[in-house]
mmCIF file of C-alpha atoms in Angstrom:
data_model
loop_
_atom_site.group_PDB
_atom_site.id
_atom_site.type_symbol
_atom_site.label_atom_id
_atom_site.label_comp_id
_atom_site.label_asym_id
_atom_site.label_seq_id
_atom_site.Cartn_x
_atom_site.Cartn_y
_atom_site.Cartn_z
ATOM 1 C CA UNK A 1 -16.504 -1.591 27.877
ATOM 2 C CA UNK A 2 -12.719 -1.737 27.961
ATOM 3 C CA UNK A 3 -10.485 0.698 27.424
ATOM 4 C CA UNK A 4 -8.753 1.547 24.173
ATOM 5 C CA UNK A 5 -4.984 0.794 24.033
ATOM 6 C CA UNK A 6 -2.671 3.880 24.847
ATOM 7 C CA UNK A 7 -0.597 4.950 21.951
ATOM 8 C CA UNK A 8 2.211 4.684 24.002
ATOM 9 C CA UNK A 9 1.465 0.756 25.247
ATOM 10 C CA UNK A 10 0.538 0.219 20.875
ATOM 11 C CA UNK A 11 4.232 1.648 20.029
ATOM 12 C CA UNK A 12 6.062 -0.288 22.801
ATOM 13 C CA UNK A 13 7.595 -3.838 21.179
ATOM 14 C CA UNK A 14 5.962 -6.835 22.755
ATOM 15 C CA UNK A 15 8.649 -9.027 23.225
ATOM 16 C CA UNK A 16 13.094 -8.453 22.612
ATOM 17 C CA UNK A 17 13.069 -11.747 21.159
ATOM 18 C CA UNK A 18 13.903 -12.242 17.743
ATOM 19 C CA UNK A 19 12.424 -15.586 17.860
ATOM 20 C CA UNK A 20 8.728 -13.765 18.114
ATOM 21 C CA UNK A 21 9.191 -12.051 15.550
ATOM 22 C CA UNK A 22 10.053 -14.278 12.530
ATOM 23 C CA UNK A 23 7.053 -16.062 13.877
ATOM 24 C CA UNK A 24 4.698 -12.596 13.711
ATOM 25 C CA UNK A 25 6.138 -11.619 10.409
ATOM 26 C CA UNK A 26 6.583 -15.066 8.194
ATOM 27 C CA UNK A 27 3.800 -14.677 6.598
ATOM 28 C CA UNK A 28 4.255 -17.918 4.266
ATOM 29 C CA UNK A 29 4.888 -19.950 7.047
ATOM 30 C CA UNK A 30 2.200 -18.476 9.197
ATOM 31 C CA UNK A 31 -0.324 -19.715 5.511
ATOM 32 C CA UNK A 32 0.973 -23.248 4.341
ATOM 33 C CA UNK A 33 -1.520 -22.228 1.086
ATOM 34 C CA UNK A 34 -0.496 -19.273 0.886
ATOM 35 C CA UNK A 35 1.210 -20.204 -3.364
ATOM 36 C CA UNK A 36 -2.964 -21.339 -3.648
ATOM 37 C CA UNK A 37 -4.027 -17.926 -2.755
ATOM 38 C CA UNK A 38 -1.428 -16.327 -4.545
ATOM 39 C CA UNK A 39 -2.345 -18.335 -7.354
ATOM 40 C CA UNK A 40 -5.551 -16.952 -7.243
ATOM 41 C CA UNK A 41 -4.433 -13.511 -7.293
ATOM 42 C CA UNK A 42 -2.581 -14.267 -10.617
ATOM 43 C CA UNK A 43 -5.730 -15.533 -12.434
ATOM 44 C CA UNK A 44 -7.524 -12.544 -11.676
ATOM 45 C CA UNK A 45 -5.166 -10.733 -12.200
ATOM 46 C CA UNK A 46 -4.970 -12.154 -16.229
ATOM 47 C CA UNK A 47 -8.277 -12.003 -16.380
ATOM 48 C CA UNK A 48 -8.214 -7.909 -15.936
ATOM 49 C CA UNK A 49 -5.464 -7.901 -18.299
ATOM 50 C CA UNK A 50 -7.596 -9.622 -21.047
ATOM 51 C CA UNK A 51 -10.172 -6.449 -21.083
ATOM 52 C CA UNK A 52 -9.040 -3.600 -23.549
ATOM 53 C CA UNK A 53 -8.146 -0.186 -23.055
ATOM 54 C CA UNK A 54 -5.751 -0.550 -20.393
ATOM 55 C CA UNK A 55 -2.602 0.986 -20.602
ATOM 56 C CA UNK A 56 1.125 -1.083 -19.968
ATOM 57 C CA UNK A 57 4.445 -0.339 -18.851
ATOM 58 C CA UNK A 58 4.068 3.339 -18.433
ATOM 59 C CA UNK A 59 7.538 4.940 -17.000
ATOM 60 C CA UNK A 60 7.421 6.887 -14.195
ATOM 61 C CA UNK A 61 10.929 7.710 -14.173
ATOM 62 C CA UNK A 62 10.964 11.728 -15.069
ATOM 63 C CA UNK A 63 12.888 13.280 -17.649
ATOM 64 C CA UNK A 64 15.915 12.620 -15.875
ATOM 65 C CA UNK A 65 15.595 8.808 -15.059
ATOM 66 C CA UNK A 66 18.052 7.434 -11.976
ATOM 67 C CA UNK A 67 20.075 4.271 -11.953
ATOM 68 C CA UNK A 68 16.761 2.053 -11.333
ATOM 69 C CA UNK A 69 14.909 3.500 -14.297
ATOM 70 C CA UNK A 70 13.743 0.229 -15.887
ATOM 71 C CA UNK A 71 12.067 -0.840 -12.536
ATOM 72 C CA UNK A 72 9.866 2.272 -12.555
ATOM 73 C CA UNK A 73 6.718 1.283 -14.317
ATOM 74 C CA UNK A 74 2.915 1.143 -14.106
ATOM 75 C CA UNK A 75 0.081 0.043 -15.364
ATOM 76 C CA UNK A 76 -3.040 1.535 -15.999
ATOM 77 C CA UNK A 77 -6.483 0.887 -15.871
ATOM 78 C CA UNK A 78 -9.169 3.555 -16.660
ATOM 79 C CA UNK A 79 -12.580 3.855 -15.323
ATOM 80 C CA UNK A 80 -15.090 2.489 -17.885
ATOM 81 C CA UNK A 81 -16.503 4.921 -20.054
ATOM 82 C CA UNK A 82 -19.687 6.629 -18.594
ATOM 83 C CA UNK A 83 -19.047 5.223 -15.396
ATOM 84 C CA UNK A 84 -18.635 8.620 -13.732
ATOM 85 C CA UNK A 85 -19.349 12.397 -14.126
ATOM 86 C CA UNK A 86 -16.363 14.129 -15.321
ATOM 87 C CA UNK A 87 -13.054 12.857 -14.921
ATOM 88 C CA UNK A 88 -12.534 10.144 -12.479
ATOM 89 C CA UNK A 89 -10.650 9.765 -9.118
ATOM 90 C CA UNK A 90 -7.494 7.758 -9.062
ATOM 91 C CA UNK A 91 -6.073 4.900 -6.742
ATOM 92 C CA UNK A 92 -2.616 4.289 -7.036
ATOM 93 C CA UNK A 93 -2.077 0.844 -5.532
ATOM 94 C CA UNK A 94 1.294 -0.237 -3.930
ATOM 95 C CA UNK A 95 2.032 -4.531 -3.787
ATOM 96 C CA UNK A 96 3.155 -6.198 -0.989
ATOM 97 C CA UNK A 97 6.436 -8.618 -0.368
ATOM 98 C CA UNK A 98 8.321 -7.114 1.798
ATOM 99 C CA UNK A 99 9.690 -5.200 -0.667
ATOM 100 C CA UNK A 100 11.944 -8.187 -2.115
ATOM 101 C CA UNK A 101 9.214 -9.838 -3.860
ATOM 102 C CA UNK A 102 5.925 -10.064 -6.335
ATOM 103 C CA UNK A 103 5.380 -7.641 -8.826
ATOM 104 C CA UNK A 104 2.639 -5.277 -10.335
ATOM 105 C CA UNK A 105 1.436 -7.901 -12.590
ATOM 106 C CA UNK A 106 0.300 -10.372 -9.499
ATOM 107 C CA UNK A 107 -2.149 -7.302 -8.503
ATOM 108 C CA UNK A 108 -3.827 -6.311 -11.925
ATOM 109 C CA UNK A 109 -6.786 -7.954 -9.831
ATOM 110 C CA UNK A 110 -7.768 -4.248 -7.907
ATOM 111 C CA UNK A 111 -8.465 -3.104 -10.961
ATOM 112 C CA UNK A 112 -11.158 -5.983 -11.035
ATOM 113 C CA UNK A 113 -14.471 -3.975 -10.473
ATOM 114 C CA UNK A 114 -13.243 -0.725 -9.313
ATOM 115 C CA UNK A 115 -12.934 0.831 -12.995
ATOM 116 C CA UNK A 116 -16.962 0.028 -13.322
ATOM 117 C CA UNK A 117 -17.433 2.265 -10.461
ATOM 118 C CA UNK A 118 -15.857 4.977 -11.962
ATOM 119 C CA UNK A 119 -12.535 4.839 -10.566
ATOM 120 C CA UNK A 120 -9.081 4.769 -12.364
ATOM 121 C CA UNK A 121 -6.438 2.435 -11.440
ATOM 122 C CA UNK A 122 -2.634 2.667 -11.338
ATOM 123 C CA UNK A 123 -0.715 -0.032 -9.921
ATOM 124 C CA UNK A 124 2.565 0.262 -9.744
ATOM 125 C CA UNK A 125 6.487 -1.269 -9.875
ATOM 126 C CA UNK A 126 9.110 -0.598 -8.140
ATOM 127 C CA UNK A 127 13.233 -1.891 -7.599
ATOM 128 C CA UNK A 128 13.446 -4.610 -4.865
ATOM 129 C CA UNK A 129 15.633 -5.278 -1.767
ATOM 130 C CA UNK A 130 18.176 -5.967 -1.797
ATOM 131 C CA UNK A 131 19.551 -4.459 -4.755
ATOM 132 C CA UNK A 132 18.117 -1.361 -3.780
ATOM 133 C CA UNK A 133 16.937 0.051 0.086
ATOM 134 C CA UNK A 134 13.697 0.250 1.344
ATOM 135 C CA UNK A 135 14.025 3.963 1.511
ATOM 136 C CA UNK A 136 14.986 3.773 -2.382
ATOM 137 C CA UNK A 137 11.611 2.054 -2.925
ATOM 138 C CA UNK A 138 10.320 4.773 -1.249
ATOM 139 C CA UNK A 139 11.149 7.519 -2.992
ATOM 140 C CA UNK A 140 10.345 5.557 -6.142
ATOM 141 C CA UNK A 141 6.482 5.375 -5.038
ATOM 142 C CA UNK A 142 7.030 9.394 -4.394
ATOM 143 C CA UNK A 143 7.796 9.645 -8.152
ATOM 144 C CA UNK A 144 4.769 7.586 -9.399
ATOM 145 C CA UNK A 145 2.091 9.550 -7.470
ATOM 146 C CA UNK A 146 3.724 12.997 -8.494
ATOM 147 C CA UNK A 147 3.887 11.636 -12.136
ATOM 148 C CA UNK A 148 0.729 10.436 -12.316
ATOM 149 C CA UNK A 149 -0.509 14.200 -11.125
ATOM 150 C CA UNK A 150 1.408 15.526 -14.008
ATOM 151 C CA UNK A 151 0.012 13.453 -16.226
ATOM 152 C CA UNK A 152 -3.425 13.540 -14.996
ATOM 153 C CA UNK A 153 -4.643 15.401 -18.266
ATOM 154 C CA UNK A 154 -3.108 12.968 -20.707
ATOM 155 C CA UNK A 155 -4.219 9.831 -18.952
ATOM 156 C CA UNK A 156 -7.949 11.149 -17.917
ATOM 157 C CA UNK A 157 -8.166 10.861 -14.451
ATOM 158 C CA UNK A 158 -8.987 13.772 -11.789
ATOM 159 C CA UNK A 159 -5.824 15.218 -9.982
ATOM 160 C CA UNK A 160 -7.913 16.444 -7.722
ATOM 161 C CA UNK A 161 -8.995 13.185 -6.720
ATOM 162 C CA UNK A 162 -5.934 11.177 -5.906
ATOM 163 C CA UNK A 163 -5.643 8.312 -3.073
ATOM 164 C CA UNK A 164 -3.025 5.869 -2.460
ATOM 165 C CA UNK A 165 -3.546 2.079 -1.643
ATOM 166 C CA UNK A 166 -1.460 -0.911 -0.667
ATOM 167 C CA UNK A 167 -1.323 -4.294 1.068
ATOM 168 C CA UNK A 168 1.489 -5.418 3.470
ATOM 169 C CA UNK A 169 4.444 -3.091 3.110
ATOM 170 C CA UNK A 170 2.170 -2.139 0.430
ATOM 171 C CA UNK A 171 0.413 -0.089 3.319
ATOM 172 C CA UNK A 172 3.117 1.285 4.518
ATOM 173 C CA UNK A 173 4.533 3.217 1.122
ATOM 174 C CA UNK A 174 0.647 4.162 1.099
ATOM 175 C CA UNK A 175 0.927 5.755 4.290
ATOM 176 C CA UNK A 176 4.163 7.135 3.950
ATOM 177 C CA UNK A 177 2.550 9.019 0.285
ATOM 178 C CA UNK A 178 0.397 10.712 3.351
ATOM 179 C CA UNK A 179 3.458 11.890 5.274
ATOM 180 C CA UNK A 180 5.230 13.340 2.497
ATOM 181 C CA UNK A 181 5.740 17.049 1.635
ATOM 182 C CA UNK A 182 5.196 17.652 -2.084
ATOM 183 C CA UNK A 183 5.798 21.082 -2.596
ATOM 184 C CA UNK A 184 9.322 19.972 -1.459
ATOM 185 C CA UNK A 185 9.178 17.368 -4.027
ATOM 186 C CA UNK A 186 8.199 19.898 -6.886
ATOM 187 C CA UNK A 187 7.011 23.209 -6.475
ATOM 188 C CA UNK A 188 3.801 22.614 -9.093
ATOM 189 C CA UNK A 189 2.778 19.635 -6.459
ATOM 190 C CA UNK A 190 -0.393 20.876 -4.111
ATOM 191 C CA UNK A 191 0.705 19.784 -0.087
ATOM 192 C CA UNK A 192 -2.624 17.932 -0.376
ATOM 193 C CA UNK A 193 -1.909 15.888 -3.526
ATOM 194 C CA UNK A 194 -2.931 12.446 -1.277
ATOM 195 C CA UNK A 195 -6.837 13.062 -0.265
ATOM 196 C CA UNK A 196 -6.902 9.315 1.836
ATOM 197 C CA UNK A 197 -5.449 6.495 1.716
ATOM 198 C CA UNK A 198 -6.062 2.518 2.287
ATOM 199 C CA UNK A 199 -3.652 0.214 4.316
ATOM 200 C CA UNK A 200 -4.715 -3.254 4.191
ATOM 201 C CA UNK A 201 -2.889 -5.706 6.379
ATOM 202 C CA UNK A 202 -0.245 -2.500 6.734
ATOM 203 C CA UNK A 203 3.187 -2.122 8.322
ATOM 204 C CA UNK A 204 3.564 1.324 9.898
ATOM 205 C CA UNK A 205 6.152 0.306 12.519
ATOM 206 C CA UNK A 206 9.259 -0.824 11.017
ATOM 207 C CA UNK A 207 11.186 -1.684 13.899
ATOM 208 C CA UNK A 208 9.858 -5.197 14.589
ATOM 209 C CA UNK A 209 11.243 -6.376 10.872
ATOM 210 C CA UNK A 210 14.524 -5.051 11.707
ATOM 211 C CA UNK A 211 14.758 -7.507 14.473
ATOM 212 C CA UNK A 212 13.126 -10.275 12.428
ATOM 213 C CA UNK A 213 16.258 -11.939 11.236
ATOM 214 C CA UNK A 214 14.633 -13.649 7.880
ATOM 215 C CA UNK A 215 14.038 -10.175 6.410
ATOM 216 C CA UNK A 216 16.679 -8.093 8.016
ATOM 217 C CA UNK A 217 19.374 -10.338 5.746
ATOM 218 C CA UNK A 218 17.893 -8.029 2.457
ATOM 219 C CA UNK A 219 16.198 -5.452 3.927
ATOM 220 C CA UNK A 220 18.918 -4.214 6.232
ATOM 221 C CA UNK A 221 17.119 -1.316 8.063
ATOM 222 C CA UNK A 222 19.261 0.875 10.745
ATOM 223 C CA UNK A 223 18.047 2.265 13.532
ATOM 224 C CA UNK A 224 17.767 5.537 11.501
ATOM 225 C CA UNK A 225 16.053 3.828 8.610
ATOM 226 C CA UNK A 226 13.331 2.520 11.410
ATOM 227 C CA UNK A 227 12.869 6.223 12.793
ATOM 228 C CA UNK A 228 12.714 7.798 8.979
ATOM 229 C CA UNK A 229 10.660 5.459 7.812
ATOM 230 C CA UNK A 230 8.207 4.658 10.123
ATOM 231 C CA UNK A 231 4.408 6.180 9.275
ATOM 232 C CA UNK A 232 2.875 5.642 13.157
ATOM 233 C CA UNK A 233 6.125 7.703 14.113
ATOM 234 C CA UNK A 234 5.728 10.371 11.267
ATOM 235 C CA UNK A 235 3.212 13.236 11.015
ATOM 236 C CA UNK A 236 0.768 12.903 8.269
ATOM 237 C CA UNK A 237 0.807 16.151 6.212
ATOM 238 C CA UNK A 238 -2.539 16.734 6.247
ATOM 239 C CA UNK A 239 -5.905 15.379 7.908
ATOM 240 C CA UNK A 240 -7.087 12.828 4.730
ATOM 241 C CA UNK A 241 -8.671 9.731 5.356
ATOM 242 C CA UNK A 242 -7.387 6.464 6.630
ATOM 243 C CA UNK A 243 -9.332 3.394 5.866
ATOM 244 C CA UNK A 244 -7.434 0.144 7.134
ATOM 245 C CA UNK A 245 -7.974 -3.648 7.290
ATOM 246 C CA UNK A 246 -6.956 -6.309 8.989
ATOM 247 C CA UNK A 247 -7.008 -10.352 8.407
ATOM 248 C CA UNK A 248 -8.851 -11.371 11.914
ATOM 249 C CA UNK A 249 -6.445 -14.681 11.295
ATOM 250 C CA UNK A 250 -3.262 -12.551 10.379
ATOM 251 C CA UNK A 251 -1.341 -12.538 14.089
ATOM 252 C CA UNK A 252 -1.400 -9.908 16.815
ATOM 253 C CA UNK A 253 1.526 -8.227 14.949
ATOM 254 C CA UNK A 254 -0.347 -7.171 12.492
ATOM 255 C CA UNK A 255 -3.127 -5.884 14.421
ATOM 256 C CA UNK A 256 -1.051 -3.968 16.363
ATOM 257 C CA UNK A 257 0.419 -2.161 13.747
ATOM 258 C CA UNK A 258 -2.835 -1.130 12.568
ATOM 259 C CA UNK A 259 -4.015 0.025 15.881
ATOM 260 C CA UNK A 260 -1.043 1.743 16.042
ATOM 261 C CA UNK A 261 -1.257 3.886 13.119
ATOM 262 C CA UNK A 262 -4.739 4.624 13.925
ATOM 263 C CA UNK A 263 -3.895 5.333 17.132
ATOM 264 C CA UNK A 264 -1.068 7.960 16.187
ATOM 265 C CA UNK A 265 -3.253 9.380 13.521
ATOM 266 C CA UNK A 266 -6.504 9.679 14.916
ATOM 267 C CA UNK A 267 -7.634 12.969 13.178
ATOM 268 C CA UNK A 268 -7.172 10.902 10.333
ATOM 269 C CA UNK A 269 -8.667 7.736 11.437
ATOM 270 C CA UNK A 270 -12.051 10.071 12.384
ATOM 271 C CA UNK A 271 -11.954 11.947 8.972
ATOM 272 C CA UNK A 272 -15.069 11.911 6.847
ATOM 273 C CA UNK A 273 -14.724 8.918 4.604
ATOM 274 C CA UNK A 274 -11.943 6.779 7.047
ATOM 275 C CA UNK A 275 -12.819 3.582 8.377
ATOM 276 C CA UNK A 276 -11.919 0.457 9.860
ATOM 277 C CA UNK A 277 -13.189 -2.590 8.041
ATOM 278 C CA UNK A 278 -13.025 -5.830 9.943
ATOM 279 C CA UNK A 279 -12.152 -9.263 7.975
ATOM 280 C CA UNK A 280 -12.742 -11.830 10.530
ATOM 281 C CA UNK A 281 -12.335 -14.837 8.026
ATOM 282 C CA UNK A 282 -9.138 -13.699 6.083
ATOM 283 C CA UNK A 283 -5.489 -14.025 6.509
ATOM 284 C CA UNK A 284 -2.448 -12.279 5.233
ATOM 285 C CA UNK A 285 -3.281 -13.682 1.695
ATOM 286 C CA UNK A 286 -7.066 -13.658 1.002
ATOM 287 C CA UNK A 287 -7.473 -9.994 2.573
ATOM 288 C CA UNK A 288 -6.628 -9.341 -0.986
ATOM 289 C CA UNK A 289 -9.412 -10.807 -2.914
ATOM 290 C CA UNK A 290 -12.004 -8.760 -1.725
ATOM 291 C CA UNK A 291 -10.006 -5.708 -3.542
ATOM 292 C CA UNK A 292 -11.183 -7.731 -6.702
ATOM 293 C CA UNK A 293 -14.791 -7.515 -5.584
ATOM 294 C CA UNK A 294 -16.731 -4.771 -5.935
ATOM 295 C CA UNK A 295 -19.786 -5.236 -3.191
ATOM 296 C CA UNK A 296 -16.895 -6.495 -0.435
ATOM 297 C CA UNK A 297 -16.969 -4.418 2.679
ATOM 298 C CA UNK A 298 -13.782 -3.243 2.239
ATOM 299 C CA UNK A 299 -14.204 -2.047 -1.454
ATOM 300 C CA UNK A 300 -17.934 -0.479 -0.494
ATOM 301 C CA UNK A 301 -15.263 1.495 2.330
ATOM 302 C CA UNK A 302 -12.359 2.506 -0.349
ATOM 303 C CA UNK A 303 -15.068 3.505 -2.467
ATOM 304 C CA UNK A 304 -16.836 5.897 0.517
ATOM 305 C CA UNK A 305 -13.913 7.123 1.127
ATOM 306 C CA UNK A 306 -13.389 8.504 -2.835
ATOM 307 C CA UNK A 307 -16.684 9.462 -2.965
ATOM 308 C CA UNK A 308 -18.240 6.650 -5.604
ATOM 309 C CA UNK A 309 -20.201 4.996 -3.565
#
């Protein structure tokens, strides 16, 4: 059997070309089809809009909302009536595009089958690059999970039971919910608000798109940005569960950066209820459809990992 990769080989860059990276990274190019997948996404996604009882729009802005107010919205999706015990956990999905693209309503589609398991759903908005900084975006998925806490009574769902999700960059605001300290970011907020979260297809390592010239034009990370903002580089607050995915066709990039964050949080990684699903058949963009379907390996895993199996 071969030896594991060292954390330290996983965190070191694999080439100083910037020519290797905007070949990793372009995801569209890498998936001619990719506007057929995403095309999918959007039918699914209407079709979960079409069911009643779901929730639109909801503003997670605070009483005291910030310049970027309008862009702070959610939607949400409750778990079917007597499909649980009690009130139900709650995943609070983040979208993908590199944080310049897509929105909310192109990913109404996790909330496909997971509400007739007896899981809530939150998926939510946020201001994109680069009108606003990646670290703004940030901050903004902060807000959502600490309002949706606060309003776990109104809207039904346990706040006990919260876990983060996300796909592509997605991943990494999911990961960085993990590393952040909420008591600092209210004093009613319980350091263990997150209890695991899901990183498909994640970016915990944001150095390699600061040197990928097609994204640095919008995103325009520093050097600072890369060392702030990195998850793999960051302590996780507490010892939750990680459960990541990866396309086997998505490129080496992206496996790294999932062995990577695995790798740096391994007391995570080894938690009751983490896991590492394998996709061998998917790329960047159909990794996503089996969050529509409920019996998909990597569902069956998010749903271990909330306890609804």
């Amino acid at each position: 059997m071969s030896a594991q990769p060292s954390l330290a080989s996983l965190a070191r860059l694999p080439s100083q070309d910037p020519a290797f990276y905007a070949r990793e990274y372009n995801n569209r190019a890498n998936v001619p089809d990719n506007a057929t997948h995403m095309a999918h996404w959007a039918e699914l996604s209407r079709q979960v809009r079409k069911r009643a009882g779901w929730l639109e729009d909801l503003s997670y802005a605070g009483a005291e909302p910030g310049p970027h107010a309008a862009d702070e919205r959610l939607d949400y999706f409750p778990a079917e009536p007597g499909a649980t015990d009690g009130p139900p956990p709650l995943l609070v999905f983040v979208h993908g595009g590199y944080w310049r693209a897509l929105d909310k309503r192109d990913h109404s589609l996790v909330a496909n089958a997971l509400p007739r398991c007896g899981v809530s759903v939150a998926v939510i908005n946020y201001s994109l690059c680069p009108a606003v900084t990646v670290e703004t975006i940030v901050l903004q998925a902060v807000r959502s999970v600490a309002w949706l806490y606060r309003e776990s009574g109104r809207l039904g769902h346990d706040k006990a039971r919260i876990f983060v999700g996300g796909h592509s960059v997605g991943g990494h605001m999911a990961a960085m919910m993990l590393t952040t300290l909420w008591p600092r970011v209210g004093r009613d907020l319980p350091a263990d608000l997150v209890k695991g979260v899901v990183s498909v297809s994640g970016l915990h390592d944001l150095e390699p798109l600061r040197r990928a010239d097609f994204l640095q034009v919008d995103l325009k990370l520093s050097a600072r940005d890369v060392d702030r903002l990195s998850p793999a580089f960051l302590p996780p607050a507490t010892d939750a569960p990680l459960v990541t995915a990866v396309g086997g066709l998505e490129p080496g990039e992206y496996h790294r950066q999932t062995d990577l964050l695995r790798a740096a949080w391994l007391a995570n990684a080894q938690a009751p209820g983490a896991a590492h699903v394998p996709m061998p058949d998917r790329h960047h963009f159909n990794v996503m459809h089996d969050f529509a379907d409920g019996d998909s390996p990597l569902l069956l895993a998010v749903r271990r990992m909330m306890g609804v199996a």
